[in-house]
PDB file of C-alpha atoms in Angstrom:
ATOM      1  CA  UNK A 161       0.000   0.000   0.000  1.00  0.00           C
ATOM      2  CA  UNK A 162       0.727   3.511  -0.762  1.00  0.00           C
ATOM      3  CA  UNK A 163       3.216   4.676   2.194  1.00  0.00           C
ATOM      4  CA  UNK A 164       2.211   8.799   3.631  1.00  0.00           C
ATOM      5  CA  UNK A 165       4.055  11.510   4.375  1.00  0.00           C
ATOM      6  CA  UNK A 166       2.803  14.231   6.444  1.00  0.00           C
ATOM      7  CA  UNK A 167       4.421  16.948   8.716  1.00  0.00           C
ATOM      8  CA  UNK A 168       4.462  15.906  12.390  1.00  0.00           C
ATOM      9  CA  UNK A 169       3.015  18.770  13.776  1.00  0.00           C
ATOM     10  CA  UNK A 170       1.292  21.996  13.444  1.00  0.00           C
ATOM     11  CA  UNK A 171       0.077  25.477  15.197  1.00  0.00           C
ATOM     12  CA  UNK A 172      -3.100  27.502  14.160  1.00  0.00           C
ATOM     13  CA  UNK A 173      -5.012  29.851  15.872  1.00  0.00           C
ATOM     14  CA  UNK A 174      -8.481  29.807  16.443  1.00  0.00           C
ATOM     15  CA  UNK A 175     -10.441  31.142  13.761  1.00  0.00           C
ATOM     16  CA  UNK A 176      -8.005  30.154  11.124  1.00  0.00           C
ATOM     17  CA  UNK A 177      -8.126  27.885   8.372  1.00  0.00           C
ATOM     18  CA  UNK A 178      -6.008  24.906   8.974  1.00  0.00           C
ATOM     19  CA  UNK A 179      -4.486  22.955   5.484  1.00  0.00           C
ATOM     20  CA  UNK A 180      -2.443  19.574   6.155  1.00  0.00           C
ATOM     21  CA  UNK A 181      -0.896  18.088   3.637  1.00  0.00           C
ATOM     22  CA  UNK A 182      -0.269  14.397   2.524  1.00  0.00           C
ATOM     23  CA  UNK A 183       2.324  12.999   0.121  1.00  0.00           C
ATOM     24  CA  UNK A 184       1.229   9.348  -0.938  1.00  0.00           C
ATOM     25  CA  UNK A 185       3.531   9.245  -3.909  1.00  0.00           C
ATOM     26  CA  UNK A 186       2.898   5.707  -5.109  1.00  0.00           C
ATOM     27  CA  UNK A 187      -0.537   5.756  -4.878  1.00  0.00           C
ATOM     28  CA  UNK A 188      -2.711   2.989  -6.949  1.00  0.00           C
ATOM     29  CA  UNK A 189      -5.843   3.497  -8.769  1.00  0.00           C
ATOM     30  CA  UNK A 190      -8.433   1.960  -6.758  1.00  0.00           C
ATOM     31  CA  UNK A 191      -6.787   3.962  -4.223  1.00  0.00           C
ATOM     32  CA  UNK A 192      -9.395   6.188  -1.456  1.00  0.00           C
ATOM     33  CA  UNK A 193      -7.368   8.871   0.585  1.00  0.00           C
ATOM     34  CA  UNK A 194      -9.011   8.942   3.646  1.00  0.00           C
ATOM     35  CA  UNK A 195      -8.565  11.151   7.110  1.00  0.00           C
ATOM     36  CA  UNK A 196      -9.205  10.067  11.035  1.00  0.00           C
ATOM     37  CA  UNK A 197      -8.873  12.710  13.789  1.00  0.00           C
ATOM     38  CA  UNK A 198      -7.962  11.562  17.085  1.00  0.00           C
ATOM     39  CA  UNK A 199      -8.440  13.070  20.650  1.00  0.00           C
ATOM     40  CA  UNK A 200      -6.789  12.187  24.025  1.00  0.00           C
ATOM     41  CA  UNK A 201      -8.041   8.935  25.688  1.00  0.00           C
ATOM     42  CA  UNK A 202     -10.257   8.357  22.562  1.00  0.00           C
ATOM     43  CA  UNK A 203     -10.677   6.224  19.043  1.00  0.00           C
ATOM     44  CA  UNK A 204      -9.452   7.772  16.345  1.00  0.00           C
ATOM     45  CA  UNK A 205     -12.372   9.057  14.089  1.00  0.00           C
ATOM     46  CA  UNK A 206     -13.210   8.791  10.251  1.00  0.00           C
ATOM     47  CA  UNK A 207     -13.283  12.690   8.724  1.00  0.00           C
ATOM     48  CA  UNK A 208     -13.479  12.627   5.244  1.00  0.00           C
ATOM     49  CA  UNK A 209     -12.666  10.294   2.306  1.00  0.00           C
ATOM     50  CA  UNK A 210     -11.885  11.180  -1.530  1.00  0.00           C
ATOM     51  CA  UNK A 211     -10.700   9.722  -5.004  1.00  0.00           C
ATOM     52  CA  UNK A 212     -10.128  12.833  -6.357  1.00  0.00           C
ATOM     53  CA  UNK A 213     -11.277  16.820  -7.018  1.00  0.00           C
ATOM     54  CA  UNK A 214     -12.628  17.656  -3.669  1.00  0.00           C
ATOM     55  CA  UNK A 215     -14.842  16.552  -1.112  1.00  0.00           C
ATOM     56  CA  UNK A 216     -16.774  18.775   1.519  1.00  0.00           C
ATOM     57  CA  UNK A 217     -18.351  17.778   4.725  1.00  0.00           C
ATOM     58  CA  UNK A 218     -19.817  19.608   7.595  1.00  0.00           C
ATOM     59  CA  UNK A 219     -16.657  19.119   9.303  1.00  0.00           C
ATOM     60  CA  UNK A 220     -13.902  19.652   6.504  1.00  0.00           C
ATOM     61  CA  UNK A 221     -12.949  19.252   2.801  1.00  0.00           C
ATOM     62  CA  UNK A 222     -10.361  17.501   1.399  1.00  0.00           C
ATOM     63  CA  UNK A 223      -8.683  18.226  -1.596  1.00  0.00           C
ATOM     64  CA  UNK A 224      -6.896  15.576  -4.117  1.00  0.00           C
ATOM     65  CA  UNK A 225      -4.777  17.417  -7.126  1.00  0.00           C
ATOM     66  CA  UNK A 226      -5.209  15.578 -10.419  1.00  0.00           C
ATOM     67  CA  UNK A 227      -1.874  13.495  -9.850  1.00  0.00           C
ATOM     68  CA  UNK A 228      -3.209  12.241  -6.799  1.00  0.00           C
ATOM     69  CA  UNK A 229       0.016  12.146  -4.738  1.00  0.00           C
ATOM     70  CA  UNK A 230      -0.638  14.135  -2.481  1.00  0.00           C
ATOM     71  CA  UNK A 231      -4.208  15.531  -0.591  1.00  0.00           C
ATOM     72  CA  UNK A 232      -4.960  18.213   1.568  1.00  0.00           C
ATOM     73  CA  UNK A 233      -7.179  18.114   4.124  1.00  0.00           C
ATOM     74  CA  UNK A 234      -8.908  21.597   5.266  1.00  0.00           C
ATOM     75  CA  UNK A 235     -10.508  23.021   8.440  1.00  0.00           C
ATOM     76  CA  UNK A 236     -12.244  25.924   8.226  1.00  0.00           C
ATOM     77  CA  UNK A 237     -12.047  28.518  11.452  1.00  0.00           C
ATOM     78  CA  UNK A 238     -10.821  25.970  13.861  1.00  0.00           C
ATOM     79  CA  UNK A 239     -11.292  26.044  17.932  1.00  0.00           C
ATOM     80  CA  UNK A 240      -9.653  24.811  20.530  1.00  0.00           C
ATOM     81  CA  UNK A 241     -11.621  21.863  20.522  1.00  0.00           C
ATOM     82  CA  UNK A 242      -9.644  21.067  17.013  1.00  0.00           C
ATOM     83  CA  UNK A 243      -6.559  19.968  18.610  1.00  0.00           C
ATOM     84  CA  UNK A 244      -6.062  16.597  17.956  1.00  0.00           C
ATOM     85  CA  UNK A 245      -3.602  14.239  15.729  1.00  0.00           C
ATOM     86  CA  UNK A 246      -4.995  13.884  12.041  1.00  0.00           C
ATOM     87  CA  UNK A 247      -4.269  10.679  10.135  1.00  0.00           C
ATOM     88  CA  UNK A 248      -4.050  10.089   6.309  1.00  0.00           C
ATOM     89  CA  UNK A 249      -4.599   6.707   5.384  1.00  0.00           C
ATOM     90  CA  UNK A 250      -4.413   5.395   1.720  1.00  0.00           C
ATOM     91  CA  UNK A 251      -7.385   2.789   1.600  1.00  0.00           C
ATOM     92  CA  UNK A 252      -6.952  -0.166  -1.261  1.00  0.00           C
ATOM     93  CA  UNK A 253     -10.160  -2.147  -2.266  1.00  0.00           C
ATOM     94  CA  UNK A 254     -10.762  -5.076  -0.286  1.00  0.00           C
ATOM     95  CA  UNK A 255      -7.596  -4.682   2.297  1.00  0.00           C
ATOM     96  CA  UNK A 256      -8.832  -3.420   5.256  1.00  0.00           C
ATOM     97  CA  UNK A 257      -6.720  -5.375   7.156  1.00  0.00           C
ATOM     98  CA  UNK A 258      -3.557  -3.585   5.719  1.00  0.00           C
ATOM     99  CA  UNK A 259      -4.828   0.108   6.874  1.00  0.00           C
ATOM    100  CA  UNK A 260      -1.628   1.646   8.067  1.00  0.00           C
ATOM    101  CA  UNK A 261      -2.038   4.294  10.802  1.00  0.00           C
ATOM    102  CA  UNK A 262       1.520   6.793  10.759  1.00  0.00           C
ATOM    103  CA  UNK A 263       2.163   8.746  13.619  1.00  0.00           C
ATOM    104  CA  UNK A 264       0.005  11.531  12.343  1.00  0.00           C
ATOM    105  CA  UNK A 265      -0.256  15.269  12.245  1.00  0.00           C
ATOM    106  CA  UNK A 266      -0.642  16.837  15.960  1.00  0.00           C
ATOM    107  CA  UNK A 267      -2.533  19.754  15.518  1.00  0.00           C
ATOM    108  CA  UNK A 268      -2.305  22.336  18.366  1.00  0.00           C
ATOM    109  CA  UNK A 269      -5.095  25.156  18.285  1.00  0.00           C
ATOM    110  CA  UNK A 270      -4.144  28.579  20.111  1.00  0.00           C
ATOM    111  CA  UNK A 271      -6.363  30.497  21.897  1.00  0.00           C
TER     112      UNK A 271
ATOM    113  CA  UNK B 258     -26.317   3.994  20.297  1.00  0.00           C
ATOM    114  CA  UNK B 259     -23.464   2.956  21.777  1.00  0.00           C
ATOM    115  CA  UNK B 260     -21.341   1.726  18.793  1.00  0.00           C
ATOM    116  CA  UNK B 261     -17.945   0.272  20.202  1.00  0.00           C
ATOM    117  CA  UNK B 262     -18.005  -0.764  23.536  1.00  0.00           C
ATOM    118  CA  UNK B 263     -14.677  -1.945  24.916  1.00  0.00           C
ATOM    119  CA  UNK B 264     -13.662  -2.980  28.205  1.00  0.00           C
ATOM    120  CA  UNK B 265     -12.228  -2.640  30.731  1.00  0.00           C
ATOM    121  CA  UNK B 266     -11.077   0.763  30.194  1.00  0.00           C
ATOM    122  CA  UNK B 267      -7.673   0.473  32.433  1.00  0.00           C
ATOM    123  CA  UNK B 268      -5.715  -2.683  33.479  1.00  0.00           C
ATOM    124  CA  UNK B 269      -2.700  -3.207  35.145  1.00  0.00           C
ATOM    125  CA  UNK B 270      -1.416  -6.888  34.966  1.00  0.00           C
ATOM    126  CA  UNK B 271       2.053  -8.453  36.352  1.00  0.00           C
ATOM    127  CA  UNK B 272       4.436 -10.234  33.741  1.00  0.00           C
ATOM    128  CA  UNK B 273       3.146 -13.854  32.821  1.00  0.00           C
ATOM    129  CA  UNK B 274      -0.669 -13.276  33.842  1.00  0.00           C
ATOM    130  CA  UNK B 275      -3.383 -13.392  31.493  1.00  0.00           C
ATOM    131  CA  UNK B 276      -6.322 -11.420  30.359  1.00  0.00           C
ATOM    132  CA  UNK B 277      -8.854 -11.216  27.956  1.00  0.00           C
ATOM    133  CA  UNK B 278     -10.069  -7.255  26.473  1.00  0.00           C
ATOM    134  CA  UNK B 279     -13.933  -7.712  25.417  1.00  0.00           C
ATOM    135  CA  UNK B 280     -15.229  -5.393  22.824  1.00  0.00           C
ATOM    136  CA  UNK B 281     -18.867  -5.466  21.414  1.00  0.00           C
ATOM    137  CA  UNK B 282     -20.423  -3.320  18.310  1.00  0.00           C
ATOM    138  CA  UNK B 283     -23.813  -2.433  18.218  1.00  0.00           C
ATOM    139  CA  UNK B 284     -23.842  -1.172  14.565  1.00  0.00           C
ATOM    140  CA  UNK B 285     -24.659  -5.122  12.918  1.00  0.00           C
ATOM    141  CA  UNK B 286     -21.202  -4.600  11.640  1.00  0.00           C
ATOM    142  CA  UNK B 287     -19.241  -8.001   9.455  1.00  0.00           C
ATOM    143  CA  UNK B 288     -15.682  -6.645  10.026  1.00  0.00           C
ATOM    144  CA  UNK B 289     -13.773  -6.049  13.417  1.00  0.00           C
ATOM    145  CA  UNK B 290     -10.382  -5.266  14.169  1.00  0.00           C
ATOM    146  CA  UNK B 291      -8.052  -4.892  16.899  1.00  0.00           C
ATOM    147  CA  UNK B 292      -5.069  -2.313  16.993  1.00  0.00           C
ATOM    148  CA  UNK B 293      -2.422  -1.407  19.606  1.00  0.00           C
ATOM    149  CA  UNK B 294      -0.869   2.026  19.855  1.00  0.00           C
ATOM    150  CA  UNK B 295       2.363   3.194  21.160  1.00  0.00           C
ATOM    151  CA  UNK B 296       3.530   6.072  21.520  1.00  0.00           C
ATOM    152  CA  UNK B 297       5.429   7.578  18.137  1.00  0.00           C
ATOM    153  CA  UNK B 298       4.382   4.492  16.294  1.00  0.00           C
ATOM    154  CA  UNK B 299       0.434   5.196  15.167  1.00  0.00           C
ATOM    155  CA  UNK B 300      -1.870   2.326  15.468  1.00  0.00           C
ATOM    156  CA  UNK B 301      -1.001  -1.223  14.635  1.00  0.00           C
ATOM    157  CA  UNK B 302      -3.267  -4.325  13.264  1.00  0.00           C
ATOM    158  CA  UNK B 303      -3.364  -7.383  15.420  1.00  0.00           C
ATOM    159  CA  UNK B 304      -5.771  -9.390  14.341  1.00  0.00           C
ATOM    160  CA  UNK B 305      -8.373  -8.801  11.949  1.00  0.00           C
ATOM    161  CA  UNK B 306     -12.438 -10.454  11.381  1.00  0.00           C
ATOM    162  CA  UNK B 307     -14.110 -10.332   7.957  1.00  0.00           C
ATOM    163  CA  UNK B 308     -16.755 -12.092   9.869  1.00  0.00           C
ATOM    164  CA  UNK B 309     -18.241 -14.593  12.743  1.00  0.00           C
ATOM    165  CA  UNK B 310     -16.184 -17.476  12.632  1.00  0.00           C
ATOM    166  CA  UNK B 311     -13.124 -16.111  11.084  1.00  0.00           C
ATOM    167  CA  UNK B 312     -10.155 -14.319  12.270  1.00  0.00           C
ATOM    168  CA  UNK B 313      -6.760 -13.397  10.650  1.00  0.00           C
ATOM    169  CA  UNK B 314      -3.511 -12.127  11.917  1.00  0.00           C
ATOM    170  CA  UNK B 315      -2.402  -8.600  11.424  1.00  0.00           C
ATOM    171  CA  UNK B 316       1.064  -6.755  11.395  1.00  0.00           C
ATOM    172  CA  UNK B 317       1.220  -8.151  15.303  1.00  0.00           C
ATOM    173  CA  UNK B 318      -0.109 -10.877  16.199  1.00  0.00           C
ATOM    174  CA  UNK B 319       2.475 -12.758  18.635  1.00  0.00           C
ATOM    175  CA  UNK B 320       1.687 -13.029  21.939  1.00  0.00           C
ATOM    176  CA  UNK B 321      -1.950 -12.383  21.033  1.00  0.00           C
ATOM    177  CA  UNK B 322      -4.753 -14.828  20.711  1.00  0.00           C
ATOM    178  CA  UNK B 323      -8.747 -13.547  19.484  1.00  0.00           C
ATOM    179  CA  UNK B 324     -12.166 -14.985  19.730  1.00  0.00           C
ATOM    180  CA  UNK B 325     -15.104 -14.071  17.317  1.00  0.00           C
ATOM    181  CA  UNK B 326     -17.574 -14.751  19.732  1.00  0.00           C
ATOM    182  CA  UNK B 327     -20.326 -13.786  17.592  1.00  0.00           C
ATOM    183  CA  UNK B 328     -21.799 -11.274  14.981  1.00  0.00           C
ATOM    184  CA  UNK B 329     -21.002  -8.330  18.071  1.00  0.00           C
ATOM    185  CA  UNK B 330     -18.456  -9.251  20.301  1.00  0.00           C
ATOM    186  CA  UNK B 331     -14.753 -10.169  19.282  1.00  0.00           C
ATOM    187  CA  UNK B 332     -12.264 -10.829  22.400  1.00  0.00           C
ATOM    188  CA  UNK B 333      -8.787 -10.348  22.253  1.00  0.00           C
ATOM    189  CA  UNK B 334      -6.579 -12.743  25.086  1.00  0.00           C
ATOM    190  CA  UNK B 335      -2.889 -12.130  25.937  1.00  0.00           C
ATOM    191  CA  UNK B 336      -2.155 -15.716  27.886  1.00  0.00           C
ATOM    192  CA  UNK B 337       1.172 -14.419  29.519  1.00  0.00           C
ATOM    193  CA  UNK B 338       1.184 -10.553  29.612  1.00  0.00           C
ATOM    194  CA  UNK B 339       5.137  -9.222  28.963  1.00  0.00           C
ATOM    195  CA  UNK B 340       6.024  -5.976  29.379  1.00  0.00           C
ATOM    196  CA  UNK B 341       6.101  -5.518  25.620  1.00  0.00           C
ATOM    197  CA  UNK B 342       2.431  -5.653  26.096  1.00  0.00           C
ATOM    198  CA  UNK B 343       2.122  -2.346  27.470  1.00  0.00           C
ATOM    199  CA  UNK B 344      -0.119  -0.234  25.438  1.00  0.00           C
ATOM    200  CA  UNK B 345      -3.370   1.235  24.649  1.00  0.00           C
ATOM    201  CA  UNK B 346      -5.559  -1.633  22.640  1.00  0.00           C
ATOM    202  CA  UNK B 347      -8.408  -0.250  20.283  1.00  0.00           C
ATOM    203  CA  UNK B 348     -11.370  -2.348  19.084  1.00  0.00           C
ATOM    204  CA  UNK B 349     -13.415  -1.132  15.334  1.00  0.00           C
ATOM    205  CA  UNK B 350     -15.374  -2.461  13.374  1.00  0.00           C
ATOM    206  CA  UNK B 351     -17.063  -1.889   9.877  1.00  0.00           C
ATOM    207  CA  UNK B 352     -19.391  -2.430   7.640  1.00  0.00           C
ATOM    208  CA  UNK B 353     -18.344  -4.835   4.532  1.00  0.00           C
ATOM    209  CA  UNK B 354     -18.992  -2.035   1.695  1.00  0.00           C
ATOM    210  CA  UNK B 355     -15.745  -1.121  -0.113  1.00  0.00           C
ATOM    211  CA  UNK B 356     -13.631   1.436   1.389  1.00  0.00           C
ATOM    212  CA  UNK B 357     -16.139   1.923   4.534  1.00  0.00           C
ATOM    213  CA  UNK B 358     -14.879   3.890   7.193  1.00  0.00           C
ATOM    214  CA  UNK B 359     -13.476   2.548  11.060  1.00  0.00           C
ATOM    215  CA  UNK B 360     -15.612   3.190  13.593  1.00  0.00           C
ATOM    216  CA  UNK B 361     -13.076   2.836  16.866  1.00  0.00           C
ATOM    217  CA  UNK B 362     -13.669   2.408  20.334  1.00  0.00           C
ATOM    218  CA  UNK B 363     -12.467   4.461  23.327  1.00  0.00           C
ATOM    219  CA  UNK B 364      -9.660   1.821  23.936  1.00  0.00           C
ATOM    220  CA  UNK B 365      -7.988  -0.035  27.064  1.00  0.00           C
ATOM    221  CA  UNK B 366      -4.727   1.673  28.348  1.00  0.00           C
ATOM    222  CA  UNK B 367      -2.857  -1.823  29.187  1.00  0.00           C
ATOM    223  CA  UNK B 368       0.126  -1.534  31.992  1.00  0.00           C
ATOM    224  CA  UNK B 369       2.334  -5.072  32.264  1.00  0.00           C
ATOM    225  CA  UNK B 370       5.042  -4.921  35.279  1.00  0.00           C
TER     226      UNK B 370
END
């Protein structure tokens, strides 16, 4: 599966708009990109998921260039209640069992 | 709705005991999955279920034994705790469309002495 590359942490104030960024370089076609958020003491929880263009949400949109190596994910006017590690996950048809969590983005929001 | 239930939520164990972590999904779910994570190293696959009666090993599965109980409930069993061991343990589960989404529980923080 497609390995990930994205920064190990970030700092945004509230009210900003927050862009991470995910290289996936050897992605496949049947390739999803796909984003979890994770909070202290908790599961790690499903954002967004996209083939390509862009996909909105009420929570945030992801973005997937036409190369699809890389994806962005967005999140507009964040809180404090943002801060959290992001994961980008490239999903293959059929291998769930080969979903490969990184270490994440740790997103700190500012007051 | 609950959707993952895992439990307990904190255990400390000494080196060679045993334990089992139960976990039970209330969303009718086929798949479930357990995953440790330590720190700096994300989450990791230890066993896998595509359905009742079947299980498959993951990136880790040594040291690790699991038990499809049914359609809702899949147990995971470490027979001699080790140090190693130490770690928070996360039960998910999905549904069998393609590329559906994890639906995690809120874990078991795991201390072996």
């Amino acid at each position: 599966l497609a390995k990930t590359t994205q920064p190990i942490s970030m700092d945004s104030y509230e009210g900003q708009e927050v862009n991470i960024t995910c290289s996936h370089n050897n992605i496949a076609t049947n390739d999803y990109i796909t984003w979890y958020q994770q909070f202290p003491s908790q599961g790690p929880r499903f954002i967004i998921q996209g083939y390509k263009t862009k996909v909105t949400n009420e929570v945030a949109s992801l973005f997937i260039p036409a190369d699809r190596k890389s994806s962005t994910l967005s999140l507009p006017r964040v809180s404090l209640s943002d801060t959290a590690v992001y994961y980008c996950l490239v999903v293959r048809r059929g291998s769930a069992r080969q979903l490969t969590f990184g270490s994440g983005t740790q997103l700190t929001v500012l007051p | 709705n609950a959707g993952v239930t895992q439990t307990p939520k904190f255990q400390v164990l000494k080196t060679g005991q045993s334990m089992t972590l139960q976990c039970a999904q209330d969303m009718n779910h086929n798949s479930m999955y357990w995953y440790r994570q330590d720190p700096g190293m994300g989450l990791r696959l230890i066993y896998y279920s595509a359905s009742e009666g079947t299980t498959d090993k993951g990136e880790v599965p040594n040291g690790y034994n699991v038990s499809r109980l049914n359609k809702r409930e899949f147990s995971l069993r470490l027979e001699s705790a080790a140090p190693s061991q130490t770690s928070v343990y996360f039960c998910a589960s999905s549904e069998d469309r393609v590329y559906s989404p994890l639906h995690f529980g809120n874990g078991t923080r795991l201390t072996v002495t």
